[in-house]
Coordinates of C-alpha atoms in Angstrom, one line a residue:
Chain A
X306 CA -7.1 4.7 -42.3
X307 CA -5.7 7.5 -40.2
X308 CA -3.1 9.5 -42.0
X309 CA -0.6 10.0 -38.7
X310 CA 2.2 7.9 -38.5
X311 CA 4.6 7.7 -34.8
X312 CA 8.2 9.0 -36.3
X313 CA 10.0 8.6 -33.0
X314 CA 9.8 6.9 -30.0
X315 CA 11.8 7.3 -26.3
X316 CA 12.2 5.2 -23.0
X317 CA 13.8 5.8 -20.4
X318 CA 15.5 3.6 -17.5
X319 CA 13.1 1.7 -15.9
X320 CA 13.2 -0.6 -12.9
X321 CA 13.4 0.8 -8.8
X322 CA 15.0 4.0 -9.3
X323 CA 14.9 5.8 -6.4
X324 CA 15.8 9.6 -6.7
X325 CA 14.3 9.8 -10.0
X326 CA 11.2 12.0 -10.1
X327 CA 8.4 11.6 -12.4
X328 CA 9.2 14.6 -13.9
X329 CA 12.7 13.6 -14.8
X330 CA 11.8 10.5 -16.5
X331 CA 8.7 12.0 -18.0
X332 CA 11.9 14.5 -19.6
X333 CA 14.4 11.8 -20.3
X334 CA 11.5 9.5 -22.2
X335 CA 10.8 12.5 -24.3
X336 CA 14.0 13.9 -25.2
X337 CA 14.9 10.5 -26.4
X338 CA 11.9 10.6 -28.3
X339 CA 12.8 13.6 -30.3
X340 CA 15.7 12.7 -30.8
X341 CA 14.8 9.3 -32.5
X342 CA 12.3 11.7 -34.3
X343 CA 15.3 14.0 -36.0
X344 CA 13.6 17.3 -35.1
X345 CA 14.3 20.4 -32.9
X346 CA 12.3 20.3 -30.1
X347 CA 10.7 23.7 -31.1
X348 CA 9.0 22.1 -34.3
X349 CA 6.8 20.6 -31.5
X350 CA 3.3 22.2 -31.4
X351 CA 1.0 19.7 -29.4
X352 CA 2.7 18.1 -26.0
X353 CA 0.4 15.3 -24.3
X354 CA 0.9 13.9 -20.9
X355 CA -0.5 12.2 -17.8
X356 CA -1.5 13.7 -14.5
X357 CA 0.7 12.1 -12.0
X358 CA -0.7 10.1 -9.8
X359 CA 2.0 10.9 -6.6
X360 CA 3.4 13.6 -7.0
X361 CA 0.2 15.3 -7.8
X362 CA 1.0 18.4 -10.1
X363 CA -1.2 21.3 -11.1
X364 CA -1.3 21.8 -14.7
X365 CA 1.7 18.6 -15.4
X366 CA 1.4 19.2 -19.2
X367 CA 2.2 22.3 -19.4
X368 CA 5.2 21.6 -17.0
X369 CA 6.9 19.3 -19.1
X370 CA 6.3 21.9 -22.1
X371 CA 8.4 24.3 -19.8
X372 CA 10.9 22.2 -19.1
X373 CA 11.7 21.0 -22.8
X374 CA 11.3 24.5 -23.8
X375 CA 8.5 24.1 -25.9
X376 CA 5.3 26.9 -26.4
X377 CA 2.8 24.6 -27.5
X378 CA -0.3 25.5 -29.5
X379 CA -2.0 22.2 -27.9
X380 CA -0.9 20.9 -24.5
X381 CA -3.3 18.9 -21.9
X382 CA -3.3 16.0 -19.8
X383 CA -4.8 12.4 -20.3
X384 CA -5.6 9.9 -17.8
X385 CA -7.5 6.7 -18.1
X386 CA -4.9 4.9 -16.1
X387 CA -3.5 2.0 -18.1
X388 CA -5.5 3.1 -21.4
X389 CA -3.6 6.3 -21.4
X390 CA -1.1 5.6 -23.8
X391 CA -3.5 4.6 -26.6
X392 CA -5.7 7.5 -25.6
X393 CA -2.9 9.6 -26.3
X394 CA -2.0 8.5 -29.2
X395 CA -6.0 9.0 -30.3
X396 CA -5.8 12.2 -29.4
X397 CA -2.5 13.3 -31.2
X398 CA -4.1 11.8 -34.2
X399 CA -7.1 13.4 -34.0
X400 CA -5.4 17.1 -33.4
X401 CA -2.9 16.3 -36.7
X402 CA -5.8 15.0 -38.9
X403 CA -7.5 18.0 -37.8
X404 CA -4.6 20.8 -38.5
X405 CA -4.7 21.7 -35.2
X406 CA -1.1 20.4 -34.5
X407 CA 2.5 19.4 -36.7
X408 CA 3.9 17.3 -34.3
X409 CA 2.5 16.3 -31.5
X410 CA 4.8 14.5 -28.3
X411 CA 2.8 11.9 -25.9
X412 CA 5.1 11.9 -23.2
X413 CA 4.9 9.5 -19.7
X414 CA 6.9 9.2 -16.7
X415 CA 6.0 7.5 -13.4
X416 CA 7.8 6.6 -10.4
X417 CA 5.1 4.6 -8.3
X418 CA 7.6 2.0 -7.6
X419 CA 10.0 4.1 -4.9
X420 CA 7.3 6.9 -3.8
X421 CA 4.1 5.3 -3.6
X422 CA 4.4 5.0 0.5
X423 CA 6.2 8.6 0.7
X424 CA 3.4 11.1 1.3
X425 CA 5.3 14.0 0.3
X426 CA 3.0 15.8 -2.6
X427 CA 0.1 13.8 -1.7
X428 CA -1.9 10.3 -3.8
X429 CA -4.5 10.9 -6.1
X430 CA -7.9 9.7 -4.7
X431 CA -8.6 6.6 -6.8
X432 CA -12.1 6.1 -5.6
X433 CA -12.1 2.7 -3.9
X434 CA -11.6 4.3 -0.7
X435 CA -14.6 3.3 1.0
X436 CA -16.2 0.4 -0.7
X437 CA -13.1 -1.5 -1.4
X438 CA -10.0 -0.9 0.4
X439 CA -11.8 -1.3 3.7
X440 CA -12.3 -4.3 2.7
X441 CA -8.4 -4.9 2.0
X442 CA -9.0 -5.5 -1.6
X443 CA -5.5 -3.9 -3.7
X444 CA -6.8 -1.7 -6.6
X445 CA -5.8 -3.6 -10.1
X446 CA -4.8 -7.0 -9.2
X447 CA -7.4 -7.6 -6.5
X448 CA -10.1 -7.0 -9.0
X449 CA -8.1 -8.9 -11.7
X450 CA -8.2 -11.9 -9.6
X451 CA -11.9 -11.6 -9.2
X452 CA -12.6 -11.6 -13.0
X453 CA -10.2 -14.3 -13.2
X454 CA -12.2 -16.9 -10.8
X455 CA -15.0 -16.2 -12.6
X456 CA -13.5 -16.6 -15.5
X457 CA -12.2 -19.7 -14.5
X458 CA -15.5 -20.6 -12.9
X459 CA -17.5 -20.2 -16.1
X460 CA -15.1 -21.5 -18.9
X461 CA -12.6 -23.9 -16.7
X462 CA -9.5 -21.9 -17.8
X463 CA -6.7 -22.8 -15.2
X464 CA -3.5 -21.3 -13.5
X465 CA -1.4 -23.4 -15.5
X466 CA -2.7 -21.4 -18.2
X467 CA -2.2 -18.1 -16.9
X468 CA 1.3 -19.4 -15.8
X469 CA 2.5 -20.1 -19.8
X470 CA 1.8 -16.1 -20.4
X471 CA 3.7 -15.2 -17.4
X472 CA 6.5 -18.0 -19.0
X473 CA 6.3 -16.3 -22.3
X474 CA 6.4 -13.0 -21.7
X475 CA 9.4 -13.6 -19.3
X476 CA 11.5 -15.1 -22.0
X477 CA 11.1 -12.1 -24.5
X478 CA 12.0 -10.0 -21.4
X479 CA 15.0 -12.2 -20.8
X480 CA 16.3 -10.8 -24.1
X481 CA 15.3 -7.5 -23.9
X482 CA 18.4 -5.0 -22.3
X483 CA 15.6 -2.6 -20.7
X484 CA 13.4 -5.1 -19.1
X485 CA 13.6 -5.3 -14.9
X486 CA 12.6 -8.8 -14.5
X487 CA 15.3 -11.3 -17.1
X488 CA 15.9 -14.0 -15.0
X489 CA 14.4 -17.3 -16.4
X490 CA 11.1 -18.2 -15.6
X491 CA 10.2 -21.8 -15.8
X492 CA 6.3 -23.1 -15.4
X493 CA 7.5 -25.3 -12.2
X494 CA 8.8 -21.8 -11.0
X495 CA 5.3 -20.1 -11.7
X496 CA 3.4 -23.2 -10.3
X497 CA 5.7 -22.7 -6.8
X498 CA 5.1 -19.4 -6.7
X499 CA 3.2 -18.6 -3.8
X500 CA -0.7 -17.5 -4.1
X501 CA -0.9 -14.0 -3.2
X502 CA -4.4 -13.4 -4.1
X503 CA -5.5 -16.6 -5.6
X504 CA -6.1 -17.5 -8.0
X505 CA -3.2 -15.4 -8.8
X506 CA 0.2 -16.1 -8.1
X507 CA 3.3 -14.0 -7.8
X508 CA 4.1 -14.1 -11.1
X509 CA 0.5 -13.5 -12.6
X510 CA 0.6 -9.5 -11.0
X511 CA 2.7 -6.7 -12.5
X512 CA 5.2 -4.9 -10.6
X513 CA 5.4 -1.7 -9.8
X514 CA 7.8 0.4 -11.4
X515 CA 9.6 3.8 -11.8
X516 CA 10.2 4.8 -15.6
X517 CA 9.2 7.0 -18.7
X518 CA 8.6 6.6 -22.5
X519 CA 7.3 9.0 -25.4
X520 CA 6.2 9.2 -28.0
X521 CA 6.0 12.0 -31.9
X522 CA 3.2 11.8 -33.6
X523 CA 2.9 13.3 -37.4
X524 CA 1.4 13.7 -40.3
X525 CA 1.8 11.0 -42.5
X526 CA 3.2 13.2 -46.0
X527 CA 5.4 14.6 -43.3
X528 CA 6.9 11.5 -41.9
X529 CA 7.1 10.5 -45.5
X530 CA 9.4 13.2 -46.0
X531 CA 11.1 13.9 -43.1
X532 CA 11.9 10.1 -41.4
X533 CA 13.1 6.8 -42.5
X534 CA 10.9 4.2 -40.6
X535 CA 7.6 6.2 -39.8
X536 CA 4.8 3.9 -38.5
X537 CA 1.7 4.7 -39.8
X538 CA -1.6 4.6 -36.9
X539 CA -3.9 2.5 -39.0
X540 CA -6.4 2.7 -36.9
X541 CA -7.8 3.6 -33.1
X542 CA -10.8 2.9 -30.8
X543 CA -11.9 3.1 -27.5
X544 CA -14.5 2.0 -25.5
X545 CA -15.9 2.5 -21.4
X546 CA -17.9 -0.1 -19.6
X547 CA -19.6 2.4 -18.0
X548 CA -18.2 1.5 -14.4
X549 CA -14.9 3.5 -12.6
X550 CA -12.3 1.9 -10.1
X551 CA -14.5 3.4 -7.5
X552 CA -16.8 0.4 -7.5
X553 CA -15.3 -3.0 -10.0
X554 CA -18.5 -5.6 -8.8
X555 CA -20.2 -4.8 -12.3
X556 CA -16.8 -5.3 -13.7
X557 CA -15.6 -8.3 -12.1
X558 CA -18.7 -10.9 -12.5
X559 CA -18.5 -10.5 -16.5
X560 CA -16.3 -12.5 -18.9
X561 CA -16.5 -9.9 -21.3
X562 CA -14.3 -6.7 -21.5
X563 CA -15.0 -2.9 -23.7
X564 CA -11.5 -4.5 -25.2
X565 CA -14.4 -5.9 -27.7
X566 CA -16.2 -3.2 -29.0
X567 CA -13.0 -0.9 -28.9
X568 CA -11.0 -3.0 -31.2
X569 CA -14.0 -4.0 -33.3
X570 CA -14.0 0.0 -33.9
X571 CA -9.9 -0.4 -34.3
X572 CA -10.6 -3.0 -36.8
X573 CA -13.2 -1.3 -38.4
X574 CA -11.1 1.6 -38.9
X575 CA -8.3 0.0 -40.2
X576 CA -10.0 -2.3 -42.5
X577 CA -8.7 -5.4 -40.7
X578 CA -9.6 -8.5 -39.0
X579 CA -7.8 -10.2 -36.5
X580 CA -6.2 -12.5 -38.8
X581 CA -3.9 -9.5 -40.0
X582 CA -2.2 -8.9 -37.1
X583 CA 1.4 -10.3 -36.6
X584 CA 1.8 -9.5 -33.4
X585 CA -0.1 -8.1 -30.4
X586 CA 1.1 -6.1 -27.7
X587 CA -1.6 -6.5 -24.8
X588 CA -1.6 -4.3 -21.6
X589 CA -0.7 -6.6 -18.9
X590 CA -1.7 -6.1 -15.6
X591 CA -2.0 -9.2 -15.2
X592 CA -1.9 -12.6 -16.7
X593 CA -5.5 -13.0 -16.7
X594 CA -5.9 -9.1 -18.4
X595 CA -3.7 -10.8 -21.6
X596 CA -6.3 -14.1 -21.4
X597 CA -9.7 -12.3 -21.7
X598 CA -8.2 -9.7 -24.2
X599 CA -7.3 -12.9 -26.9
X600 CA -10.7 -13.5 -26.5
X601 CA -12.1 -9.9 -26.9
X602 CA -10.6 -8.6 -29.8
X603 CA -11.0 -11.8 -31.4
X604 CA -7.7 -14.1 -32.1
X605 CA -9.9 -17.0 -30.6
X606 CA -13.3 -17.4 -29.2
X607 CA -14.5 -16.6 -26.3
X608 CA -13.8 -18.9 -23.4
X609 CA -10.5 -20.7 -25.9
X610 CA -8.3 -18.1 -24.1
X611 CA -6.6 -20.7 -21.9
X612 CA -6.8 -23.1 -24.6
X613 CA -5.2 -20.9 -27.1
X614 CA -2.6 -19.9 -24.7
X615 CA -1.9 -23.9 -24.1
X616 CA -1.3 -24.2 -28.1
X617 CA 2.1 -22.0 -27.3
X618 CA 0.8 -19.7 -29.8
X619 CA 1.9 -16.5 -27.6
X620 CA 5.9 -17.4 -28.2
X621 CA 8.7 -16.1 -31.1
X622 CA 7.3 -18.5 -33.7
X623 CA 3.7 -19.1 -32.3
X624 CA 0.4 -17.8 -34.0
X625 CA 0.8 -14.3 -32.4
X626 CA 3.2 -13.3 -31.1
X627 CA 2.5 -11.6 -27.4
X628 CA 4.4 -8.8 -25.3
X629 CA 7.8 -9.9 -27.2
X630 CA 9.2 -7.0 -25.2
X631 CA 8.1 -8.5 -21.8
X632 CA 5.2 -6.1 -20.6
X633 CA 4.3 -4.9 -17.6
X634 CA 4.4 -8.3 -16.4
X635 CA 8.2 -8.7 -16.6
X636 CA 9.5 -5.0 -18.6
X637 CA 8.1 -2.0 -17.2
X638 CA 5.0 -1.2 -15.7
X639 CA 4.3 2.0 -17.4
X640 CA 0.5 2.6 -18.6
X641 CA 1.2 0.7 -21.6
X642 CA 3.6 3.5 -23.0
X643 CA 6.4 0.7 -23.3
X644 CA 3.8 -1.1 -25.3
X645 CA 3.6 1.4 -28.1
X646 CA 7.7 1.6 -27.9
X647 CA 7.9 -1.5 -28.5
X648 CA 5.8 -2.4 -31.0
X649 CA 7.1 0.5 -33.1
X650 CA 10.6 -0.8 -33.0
X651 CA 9.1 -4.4 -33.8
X652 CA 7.5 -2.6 -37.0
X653 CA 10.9 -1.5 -37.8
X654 CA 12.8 -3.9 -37.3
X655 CA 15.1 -2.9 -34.6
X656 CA 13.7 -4.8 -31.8
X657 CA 16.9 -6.8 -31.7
X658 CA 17.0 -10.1 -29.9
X659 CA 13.4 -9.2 -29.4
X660 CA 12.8 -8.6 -32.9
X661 CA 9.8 -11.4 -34.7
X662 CA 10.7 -11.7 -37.9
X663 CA 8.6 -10.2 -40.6
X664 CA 6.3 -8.3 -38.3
X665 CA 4.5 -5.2 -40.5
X666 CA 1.1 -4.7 -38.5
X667 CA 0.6 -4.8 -34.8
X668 CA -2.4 -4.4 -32.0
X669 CA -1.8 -2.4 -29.3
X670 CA -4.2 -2.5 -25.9
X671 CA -4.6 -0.4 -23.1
X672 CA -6.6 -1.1 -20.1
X673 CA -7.7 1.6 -17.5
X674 CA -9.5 1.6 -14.3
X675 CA -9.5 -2.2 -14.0
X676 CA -11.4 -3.3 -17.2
X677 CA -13.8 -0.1 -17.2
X678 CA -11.4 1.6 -20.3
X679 CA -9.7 0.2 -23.0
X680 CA -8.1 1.6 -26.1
X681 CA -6.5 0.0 -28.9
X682 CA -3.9 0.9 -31.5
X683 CA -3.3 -0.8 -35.0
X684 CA 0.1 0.2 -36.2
X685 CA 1.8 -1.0 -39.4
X686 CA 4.6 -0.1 -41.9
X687 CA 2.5 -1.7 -44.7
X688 CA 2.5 1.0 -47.7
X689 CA -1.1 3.4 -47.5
Chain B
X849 CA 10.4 -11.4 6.4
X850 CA 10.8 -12.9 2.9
X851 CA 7.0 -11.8 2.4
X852 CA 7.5 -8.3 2.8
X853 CA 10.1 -7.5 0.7
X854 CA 8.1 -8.2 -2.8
X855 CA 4.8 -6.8 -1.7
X856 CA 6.3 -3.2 -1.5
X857 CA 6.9 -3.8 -5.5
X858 CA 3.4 -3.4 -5.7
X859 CA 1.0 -0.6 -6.2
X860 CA -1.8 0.0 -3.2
X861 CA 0.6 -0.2 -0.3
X862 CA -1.0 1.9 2.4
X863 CA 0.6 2.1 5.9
X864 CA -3.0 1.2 7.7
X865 CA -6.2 -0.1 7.3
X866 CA -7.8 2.3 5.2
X867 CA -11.4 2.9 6.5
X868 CA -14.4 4.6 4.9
X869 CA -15.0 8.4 5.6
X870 CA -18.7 8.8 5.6
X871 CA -19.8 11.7 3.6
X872 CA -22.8 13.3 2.3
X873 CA -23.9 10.5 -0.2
X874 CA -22.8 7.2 2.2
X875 CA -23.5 8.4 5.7
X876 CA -26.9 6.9 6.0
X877 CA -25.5 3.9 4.4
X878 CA -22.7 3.8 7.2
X879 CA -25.1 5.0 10.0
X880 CA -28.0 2.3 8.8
X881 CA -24.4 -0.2 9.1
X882 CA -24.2 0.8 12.8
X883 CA -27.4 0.2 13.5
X884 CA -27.1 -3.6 11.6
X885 CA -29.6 -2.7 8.7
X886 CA -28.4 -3.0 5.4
X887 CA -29.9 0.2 3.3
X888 CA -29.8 0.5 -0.3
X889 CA -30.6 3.5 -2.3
X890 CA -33.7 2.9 -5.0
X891 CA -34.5 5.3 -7.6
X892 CA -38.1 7.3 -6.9
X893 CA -38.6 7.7 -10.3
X894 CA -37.9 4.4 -12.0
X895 CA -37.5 2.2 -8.7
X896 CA -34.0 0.9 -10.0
X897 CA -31.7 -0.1 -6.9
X898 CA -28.2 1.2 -7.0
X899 CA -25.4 0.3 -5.0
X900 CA -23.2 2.2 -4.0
X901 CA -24.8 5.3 -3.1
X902 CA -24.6 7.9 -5.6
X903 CA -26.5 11.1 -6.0
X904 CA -28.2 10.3 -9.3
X905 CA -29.8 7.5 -10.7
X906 CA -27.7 5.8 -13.7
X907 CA -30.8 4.6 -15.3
X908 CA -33.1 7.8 -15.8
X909 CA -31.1 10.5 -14.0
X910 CA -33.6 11.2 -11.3
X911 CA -32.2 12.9 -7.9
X912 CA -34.4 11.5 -5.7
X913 CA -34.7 7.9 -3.8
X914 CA -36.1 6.4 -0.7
X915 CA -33.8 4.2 1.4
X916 CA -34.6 0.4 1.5
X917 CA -33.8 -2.3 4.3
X918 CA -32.2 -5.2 2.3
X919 CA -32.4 -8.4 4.1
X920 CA -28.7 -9.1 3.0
X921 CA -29.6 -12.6 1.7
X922 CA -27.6 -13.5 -1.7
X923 CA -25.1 -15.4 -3.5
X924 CA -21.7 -15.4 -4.0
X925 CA -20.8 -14.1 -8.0
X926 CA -16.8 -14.6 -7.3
X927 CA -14.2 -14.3 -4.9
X928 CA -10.4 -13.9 -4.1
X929 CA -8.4 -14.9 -1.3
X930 CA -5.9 -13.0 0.0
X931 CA -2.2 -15.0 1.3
X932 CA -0.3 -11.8 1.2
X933 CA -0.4 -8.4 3.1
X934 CA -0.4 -6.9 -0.6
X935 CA -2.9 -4.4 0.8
X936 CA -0.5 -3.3 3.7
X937 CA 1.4 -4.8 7.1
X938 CA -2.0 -3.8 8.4
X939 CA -4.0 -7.0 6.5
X940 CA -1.4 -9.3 8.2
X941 CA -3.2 -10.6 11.3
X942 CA -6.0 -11.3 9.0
X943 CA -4.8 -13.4 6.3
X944 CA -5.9 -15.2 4.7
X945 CA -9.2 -13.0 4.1
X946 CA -11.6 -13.7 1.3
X947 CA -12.9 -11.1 -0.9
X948 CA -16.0 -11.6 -2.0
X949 CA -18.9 -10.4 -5.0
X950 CA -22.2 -10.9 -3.4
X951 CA -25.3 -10.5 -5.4
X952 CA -28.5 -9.8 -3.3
X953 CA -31.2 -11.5 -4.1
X954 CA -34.0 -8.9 -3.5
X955 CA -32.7 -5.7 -4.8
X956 CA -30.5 -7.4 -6.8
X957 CA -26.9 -5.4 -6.4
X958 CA -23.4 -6.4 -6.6
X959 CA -22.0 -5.9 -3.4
X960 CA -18.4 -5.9 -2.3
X961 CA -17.2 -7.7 1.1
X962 CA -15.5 -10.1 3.1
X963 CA -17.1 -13.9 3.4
X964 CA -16.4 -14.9 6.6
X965 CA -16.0 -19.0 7.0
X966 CA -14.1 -21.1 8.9
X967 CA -13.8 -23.4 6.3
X968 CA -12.0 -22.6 3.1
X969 CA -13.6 -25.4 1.2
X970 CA -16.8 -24.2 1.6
X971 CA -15.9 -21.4 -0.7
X972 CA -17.2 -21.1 -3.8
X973 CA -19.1 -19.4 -6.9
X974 CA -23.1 -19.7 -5.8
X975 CA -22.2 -20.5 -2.3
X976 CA -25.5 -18.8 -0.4
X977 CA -24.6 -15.5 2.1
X978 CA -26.8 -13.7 4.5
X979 CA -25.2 -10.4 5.7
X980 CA -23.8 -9.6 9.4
X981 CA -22.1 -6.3 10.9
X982 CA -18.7 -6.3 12.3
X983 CA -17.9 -3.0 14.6
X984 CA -14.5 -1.6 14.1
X985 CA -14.7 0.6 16.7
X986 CA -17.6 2.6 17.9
X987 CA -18.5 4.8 14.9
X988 CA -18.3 2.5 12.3
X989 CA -19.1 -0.8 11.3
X990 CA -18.7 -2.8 8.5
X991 CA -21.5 -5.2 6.9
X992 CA -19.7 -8.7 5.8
X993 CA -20.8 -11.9 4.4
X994 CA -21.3 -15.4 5.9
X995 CA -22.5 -18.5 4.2
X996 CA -26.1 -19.1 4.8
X997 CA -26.5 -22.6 6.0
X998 CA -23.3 -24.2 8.2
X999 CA -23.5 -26.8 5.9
X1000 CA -24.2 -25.6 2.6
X1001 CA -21.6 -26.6 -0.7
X1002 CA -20.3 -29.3 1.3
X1003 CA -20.5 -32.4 -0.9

């Protein structure tokens, strides 16, 4: 048990929003975070953030703690690309169990979608310069499509499969007033939709997008006191394959992910098994990411993925429930920040037409670096 | 034209071909490349290979290693294909390209390239490679994978 709870949570616009810097979505995210949170923004003592990856910023943190005004005892950025948000979240936790911070803000904002090709502050190096992109192999989904014909390859899990996640997650996002992607997405639709690095199709890969979302972290007495629907952080863990984006070979010819030893330690932590989680919100690169990740962190055996997927158990009234805000694949494409979002506004009930009825304990994932980091969060409103 | 308008909703969309910039731990890899030898780095101290290069070994930490010849024979671990220029307007005249995991049979790394093959069928997961060197232009050349026998995994 971790005695921090999230007590208020922010997103902001998301989509292809061109004009919008990082920066300014990184600001809105957070202010509607604090906000949500009832403080003054000067109670905040900790501010987290990620380095940008275009508009490459010297000291980004401490930027963002100018701009809102804040003098932070705490302030540094995070980056383990899609893992981030749940690394965050560790790390607010660990400076409020440790006194070192009140209330700590995890704040994101991104807008790859409508600057990526504009060099204008210059691109991060991302390290696959010169043994991968040479060889026109797309950081992310490239990779992912490797794992995924292995996969594939190994424990006959098919397309079709990976087509009912895209399906799923595209209904929740269908009902969800900040997702980019609610048009209706039909199986026939996925199974016409062109290969763009098969095995993948169109609708296995995530979008880019522009957008922001925060988080406040606290104390669990305080958020006891001081806010209605805190969500307590039951439990955290993290784990590194050992590899980086620089080189994903290692990566890609293995059916297992760190997602296993990182939620076994989220488990452990929490005192749970799989079979207590109500719902699970996955970070979705891609369709096959959500596959192997069933399989890691337990909610069926290794290799069942596509089978498990096939039962429909991913939907509103399936097993477990999957992304019911629509994910990267078919919300936002934001580092898995959304993720948290929603999964604390499932855990209070306010998820509206997203909402799964009865949900009190949720798993949240990150994945960074293709599968070389992942982090996971286990959230719940169930009474400590 | 259809095409182009969803692959700039993706991430890695570079203007050209990005090309590797040889520098003080690849450019004997790259120079060994031009001269059509495959060279891979093994550890002097506990004789692990390790691909790609890197200035210490991962397995005991030693700094120093003696460049091997590999004969570039292995199999294929997995592979993608590539339908889209996802990876930039530059990968057009190319599709569709195959992206391909090689493992090499005598130092045993995971290596990274294209499989180039005429025929798509003859793709697939244990599919025997033997290297080959394409020139991009006079500097720098690029090893690459083709299937070992014409007719091997036909069946």
């Amino acid at each position: 048990m971790t005695p921090a709870a999230i007590v208020g949570v922010g997103e902001s616009r998301v989509g292809r929003l061109r004009g919008m810097s990082a920066l300014r979505l990184t600001l809105e995210a957070a202010r509607t975070a604090i906000q949500d949170a009832g403080i003054v923004a000067s109670a905040i003592d900790g501010v987290l953030t990620r380095n940008l990856d275009m508009d490459v910023t010297y000291m980004h943190s401490q930027l963002v703690a100018q701009h809102l005004g804040l003098k932070p005892r705490f302030t540094t950025d995070i980056n383990l690309g899609g893992a981030t948000a749940i690394a965050m979240l560790e790390q607010a936790a660990l400076l409020i169990t440790t006194g070192v911070c009140q209330l700590v803000l995890c704040a994101y904002g991104e807008n790859r979608r409508t600057s990526w090709a504009v060099p204008r502050h210059g691109r991060i190096k991302m390290g696959n310069e010169d043994f991968e992109e040479c060889y026109g192999l797309t950081w992310g989904m490239g990779p992912h499509a490797l794992a995924a014909q292995h996969h594939m390859h190994v424990f006959g899990t098919t397309s079709r499969q990976l087509g009912m996640i895209a399906v799923a997650q595209r209904r929740y996002a269908s009902q969800n007033p900040n997702a980019d992607l609610r048009t209706p997405l039909s199986l026939e639709d996925y199974e016409r939709s062109p290969l763009l690095i098969a095995p993948l199709r169109k609708y296995d890969l995530a979008y880019l997008f522009d957008g922001g979302a925060a988080v406040v972290v606290a104390g669990l007495p305080w958020a006891r006191d001081h806010t209605a629907y805190p969500v307590s952080i039951l439990g955290l863990g993290q784990a590194h394959s050992g590899d980086h984006l620089t080189y994903c070979a290692p990566m890609v010819t293995t059916t297992t992910t760190p997602a296993r030893q990182s939620g076994d330690e989220a488990f452990r932590t929490a005192g749970m098994g799989p079979q207590d989680i109500d719902i699970a919100l996955l970070y979705d690169d891609t369709t096959y990411g959500v596959l192997v990740q069933l399989e890691d962190y337990g909610f069926c055996p290794k290799g069942e993925g596509g089978a498990f997927v096939e039962a429909g158990h991913l939907g509103p009234v399936g097993a477990l429930p999957v992304n019911p805000h629509g994910g990267n694949l078919s919300q936002a494409h934001l580092d898995g920040m959304s993720h948290i979002v929603a999964a604390v506004r499932q855990l209070r009930g306010v998820a509206g037409r997203c909402q799964v009825p009865g949900a009190s304990v949720a798993l949240v994932s990150g994945f960074g670096g293709v599968f070389a980091a992942s982090a996971t969060a286990i959230l719940g409103t169930i009474d400590l | 034209m259809r095409e182009r308008i969803h692959v700039e909703m993706w991430k890695c969309h570079t203007i050209g071909q990005q090309l590797p910039i040889p520098d003080e731990e690849s450019q004997i890899f790259w120079e060994g490349c031009r001269r059509q030898r495959l060279l891979i780095q093994q550890c002097d101290h506990c004789q692990t290979f390790r691909f790609p290069p890197s200035p210490l070994c991962r397995v005991c930490l030693g700094s120093l290693a003696t460049w091997h010849e590999e004969p570039g024979q292995g199999q294929v671990l997995t592979f993608c294909v590539y339908h889209s220029e996802i990876a930039g307007p530059a990968w057009r005249v190319q599709l569709p390209y195959t992206v391909v995991v090689v493992q090499l049979w005598y130092s045993g790394v995971k290596v990274l390239s294209h499989l180039v093959c005429d025929d798509p069928q003859l793709v697939r997961i244990g599919l025997p490679v033997r290297v080959g060197f394409e020139a991009v232009h006079a500097g720098l050349t690029l090893p690459k994978f083709f299937p070992l026998h014409g007719a091997e995994g036909v069946s």
